[in-house]
Coordinates of N, CA and C in Angstrom, one line a residue:
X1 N 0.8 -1.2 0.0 CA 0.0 0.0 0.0 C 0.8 1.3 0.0
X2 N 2.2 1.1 0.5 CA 3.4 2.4 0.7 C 4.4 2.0 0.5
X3 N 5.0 2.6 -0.9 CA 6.5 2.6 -1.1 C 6.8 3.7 -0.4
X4 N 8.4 3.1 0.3 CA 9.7 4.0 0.8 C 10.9 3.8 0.1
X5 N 11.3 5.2 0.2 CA 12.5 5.2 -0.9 C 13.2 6.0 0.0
X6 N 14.4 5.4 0.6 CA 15.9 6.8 1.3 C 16.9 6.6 0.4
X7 N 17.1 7.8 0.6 CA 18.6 8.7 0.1 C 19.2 9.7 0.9
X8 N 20.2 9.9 0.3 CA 21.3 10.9 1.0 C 22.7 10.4 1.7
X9 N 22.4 8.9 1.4 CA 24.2 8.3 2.2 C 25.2 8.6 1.5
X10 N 26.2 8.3 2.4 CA 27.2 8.8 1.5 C 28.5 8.2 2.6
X11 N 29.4 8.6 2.5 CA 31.0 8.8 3.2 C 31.3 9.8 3.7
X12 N 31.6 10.1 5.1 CA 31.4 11.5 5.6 C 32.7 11.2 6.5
X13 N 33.7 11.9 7.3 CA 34.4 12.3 8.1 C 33.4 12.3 9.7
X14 N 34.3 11.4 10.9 CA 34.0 11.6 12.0 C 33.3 12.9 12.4
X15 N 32.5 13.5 12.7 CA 32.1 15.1 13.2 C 31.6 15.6 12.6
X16 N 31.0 14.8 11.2 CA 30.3 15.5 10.2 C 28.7 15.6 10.4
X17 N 28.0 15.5 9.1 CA 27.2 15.4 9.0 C 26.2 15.2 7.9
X18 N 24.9 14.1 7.4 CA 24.3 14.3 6.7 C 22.9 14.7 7.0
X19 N 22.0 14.3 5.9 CA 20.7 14.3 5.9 C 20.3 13.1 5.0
X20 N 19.6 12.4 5.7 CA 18.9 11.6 4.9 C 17.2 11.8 4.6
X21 N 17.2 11.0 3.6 CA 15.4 11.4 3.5 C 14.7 10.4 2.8
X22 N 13.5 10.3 3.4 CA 12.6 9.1 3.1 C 11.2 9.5 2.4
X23 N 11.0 9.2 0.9 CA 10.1 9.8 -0.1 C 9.3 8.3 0.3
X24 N 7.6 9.0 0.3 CA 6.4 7.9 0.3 C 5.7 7.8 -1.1
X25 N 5.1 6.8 -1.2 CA 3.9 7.2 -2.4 C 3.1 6.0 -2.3
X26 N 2.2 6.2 -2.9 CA 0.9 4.7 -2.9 C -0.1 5.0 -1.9
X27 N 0.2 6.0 -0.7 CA -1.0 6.2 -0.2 C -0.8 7.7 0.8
X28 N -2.0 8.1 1.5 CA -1.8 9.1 2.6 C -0.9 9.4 3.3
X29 N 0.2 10.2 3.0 CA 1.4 10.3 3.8 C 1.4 10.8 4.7
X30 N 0.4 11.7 5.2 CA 0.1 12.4 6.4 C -0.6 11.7 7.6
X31 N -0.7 10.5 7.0 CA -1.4 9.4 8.1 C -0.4 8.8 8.6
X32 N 0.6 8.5 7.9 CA 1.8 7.5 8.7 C 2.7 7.8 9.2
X33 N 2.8 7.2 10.5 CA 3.8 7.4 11.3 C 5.6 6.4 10.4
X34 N 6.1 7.5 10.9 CA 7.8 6.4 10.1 C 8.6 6.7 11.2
X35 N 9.3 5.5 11.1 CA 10.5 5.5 12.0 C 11.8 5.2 11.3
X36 N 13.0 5.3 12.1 CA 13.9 4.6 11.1 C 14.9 4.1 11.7
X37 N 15.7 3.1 11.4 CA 15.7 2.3 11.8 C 17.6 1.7 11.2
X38 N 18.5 1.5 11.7 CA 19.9 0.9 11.0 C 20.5 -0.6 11.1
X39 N 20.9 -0.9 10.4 CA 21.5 -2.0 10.8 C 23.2 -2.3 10.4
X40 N 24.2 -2.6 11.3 CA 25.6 -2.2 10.9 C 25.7 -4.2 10.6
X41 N 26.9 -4.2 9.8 CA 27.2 -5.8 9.6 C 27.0 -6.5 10.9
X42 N 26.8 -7.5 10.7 CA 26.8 -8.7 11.4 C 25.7 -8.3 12.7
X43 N 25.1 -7.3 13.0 CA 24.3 -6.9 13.9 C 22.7 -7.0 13.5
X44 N 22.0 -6.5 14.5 CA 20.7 -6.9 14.7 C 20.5 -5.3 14.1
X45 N 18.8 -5.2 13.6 CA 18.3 -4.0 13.1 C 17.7 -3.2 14.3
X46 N 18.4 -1.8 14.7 CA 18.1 -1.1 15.4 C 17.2 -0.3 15.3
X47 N 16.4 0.7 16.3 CA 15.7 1.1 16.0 C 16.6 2.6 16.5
X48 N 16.3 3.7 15.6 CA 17.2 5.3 15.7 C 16.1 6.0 16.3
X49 N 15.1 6.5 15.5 CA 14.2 7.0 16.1 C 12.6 7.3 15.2
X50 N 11.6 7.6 15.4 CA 10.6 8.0 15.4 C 9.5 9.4 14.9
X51 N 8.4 9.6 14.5 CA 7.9 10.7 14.0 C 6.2 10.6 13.7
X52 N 5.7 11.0 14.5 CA 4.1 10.8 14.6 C 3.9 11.8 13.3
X53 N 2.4 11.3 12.5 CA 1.7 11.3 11.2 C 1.9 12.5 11.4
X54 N 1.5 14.0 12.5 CA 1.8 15.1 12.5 C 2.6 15.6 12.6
X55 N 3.7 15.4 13.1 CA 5.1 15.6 12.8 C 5.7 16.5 14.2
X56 N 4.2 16.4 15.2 CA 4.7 16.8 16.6 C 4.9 15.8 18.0
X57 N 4.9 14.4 17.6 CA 5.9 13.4 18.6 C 6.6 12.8 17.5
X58 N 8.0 12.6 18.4 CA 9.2 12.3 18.4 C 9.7 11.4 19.2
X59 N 10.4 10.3 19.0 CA 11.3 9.5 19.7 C 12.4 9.0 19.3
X60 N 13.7 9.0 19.7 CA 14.7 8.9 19.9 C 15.5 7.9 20.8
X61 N 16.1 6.8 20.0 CA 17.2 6.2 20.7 C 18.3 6.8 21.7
X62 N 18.3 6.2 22.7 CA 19.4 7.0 23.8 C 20.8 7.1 22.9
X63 N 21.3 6.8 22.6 CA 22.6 6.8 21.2 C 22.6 7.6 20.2
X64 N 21.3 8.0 20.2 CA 21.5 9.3 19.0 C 20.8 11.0 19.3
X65 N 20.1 10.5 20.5 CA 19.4 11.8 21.2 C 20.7 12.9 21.1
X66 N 20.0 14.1 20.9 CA 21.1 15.1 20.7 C 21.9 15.4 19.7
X67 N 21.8 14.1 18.7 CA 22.4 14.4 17.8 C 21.9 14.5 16.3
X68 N 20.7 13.3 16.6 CA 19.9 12.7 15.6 C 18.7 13.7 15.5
X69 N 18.2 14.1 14.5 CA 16.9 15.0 14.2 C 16.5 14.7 13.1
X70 N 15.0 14.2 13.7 CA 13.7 13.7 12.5 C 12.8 14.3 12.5
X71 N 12.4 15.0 11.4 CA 11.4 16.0 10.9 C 10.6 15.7 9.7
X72 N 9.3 16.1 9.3 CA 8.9 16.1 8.0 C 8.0 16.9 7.3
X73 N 8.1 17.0 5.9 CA 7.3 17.7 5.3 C 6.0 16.9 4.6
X74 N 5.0 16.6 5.1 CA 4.2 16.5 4.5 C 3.5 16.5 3.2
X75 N 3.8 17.9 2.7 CA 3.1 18.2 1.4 C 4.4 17.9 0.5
X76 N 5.0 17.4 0.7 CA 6.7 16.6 -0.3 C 6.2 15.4 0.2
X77 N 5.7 14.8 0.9 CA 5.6 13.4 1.0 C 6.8 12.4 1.1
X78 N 7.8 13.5 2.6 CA 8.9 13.2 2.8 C 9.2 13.3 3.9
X79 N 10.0 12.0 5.1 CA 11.0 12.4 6.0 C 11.9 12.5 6.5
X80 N 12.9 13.6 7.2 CA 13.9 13.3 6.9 C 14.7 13.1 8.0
X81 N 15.9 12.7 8.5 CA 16.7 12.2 9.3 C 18.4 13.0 9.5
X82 N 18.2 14.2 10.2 CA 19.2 15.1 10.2 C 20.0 14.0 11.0
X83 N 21.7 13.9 11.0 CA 22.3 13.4 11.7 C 23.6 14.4 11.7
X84 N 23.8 14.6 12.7 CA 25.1 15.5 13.0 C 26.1 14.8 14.1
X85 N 27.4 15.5 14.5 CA 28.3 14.9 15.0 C 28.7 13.1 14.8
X86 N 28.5 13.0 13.6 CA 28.7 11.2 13.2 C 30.6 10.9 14.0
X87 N 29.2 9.6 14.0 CA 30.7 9.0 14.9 C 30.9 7.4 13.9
X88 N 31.8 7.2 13.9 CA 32.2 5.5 13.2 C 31.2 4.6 14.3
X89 N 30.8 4.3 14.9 CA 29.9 3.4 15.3 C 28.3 3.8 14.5
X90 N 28.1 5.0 14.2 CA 27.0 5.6 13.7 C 26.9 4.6 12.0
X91 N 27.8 4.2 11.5 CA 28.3 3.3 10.6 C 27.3 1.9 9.8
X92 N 26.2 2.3 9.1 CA 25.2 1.4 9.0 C 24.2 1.2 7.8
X93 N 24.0 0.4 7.5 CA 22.4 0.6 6.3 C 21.0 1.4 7.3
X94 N 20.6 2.8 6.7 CA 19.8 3.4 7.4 C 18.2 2.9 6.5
X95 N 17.5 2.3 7.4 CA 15.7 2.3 6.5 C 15.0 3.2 7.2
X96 N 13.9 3.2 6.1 CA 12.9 3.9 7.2 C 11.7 3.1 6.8
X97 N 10.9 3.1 7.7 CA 9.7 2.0 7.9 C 8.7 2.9 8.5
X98 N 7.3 1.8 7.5 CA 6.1 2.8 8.2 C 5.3 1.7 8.4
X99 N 3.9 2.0 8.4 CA 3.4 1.0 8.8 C 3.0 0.6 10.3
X100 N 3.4 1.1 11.3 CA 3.8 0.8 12.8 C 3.6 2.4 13.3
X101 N 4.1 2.6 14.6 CA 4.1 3.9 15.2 C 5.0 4.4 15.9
X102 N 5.0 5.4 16.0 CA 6.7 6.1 15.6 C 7.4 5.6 17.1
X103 N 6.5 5.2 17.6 CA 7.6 4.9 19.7 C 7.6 3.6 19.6
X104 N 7.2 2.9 18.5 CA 7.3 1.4 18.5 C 8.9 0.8 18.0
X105 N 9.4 0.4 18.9 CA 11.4 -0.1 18.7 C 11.9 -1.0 18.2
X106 N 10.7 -2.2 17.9 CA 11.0 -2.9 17.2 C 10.6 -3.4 15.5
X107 N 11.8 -3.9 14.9 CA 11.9 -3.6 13.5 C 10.0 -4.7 12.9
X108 N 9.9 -5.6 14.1 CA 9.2 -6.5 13.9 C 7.9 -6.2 13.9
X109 N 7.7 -4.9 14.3 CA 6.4 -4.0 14.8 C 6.3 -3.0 13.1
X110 N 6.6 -3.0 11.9 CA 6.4 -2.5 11.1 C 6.4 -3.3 10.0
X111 N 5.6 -2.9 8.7 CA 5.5 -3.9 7.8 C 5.8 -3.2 6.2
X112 N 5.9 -2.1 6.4 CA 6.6 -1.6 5.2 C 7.8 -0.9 5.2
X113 N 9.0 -1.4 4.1 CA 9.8 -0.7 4.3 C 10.8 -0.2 3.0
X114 N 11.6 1.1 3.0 CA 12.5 1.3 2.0 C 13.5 0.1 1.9
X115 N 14.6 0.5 0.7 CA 15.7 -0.3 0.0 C 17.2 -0.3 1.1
X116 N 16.8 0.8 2.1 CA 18.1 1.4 2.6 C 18.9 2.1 2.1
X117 N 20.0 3.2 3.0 CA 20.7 3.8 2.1 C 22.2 3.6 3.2
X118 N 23.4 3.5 2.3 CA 24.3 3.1 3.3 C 24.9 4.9 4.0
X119 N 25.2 4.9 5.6 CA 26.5 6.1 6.0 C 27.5 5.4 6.7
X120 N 28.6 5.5 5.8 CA 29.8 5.0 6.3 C 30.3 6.8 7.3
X121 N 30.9 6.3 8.5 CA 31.7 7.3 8.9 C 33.1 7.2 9.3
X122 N 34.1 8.0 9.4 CA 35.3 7.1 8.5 C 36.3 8.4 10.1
X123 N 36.8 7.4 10.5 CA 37.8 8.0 11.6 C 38.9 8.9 11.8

């Protein structure tokens, strides 16, 4: 019912920073809550953080609080995923998933999801 599509990875220097962003289509974008979500090799899929259909709750993993900011625009039918101060553990395939609700942590709690986009961060 909802394609996700992220972009914006890339190879960044320790202390840097991107933006990533998650385009919807196939249905009401202003209904769905997205979260997003990383997974680094050999590890389990994390959950980063969170973004209610209105775009006024928020939730955040204790590991990226402060640094991680998710916002969206609605009438682009987009969300996006500021990340600043990157650190080499930050190092991961980033999704974003909808489907589920934005305080919900587990990957297993959502049923649609983007292709991923990789951020290497390099020491």
């Amino acid at each position: 019912q909802v394609q996700l599509v992220e972009s914006g990875g890339g190879l960044v220097q320790a202390g840097g920073s991107l933006r990533l962003s998650c385009a919807a289509s196939g249905r009401t974008f202003s209904n769905l809550d997205i979260a997003w979500f990383r997974q680094a090799p050999g590890k389990e899929r994390d959950f980063v953080g969170g973004i209610s259909w209105t775009g006024k709750n928020t939730r955040y993993a204790d590991s990226v609080k402060g640094r991680f900011t998710i916002s969206r625009d609605n009438a682009k039918n987009t969300v996006y995923l500021q990340m600043n101060i990157l650190q080499p553990e930050d190092t991961a395939v980033y999704y974003c998933a909808g489907s589920g609700r934005y305080f919900l942590t587990s990957a297993m709690q959502y049923s649609s999801w983007g292709q991923g986009t990789q951020v290497t961060v390099s020491s």
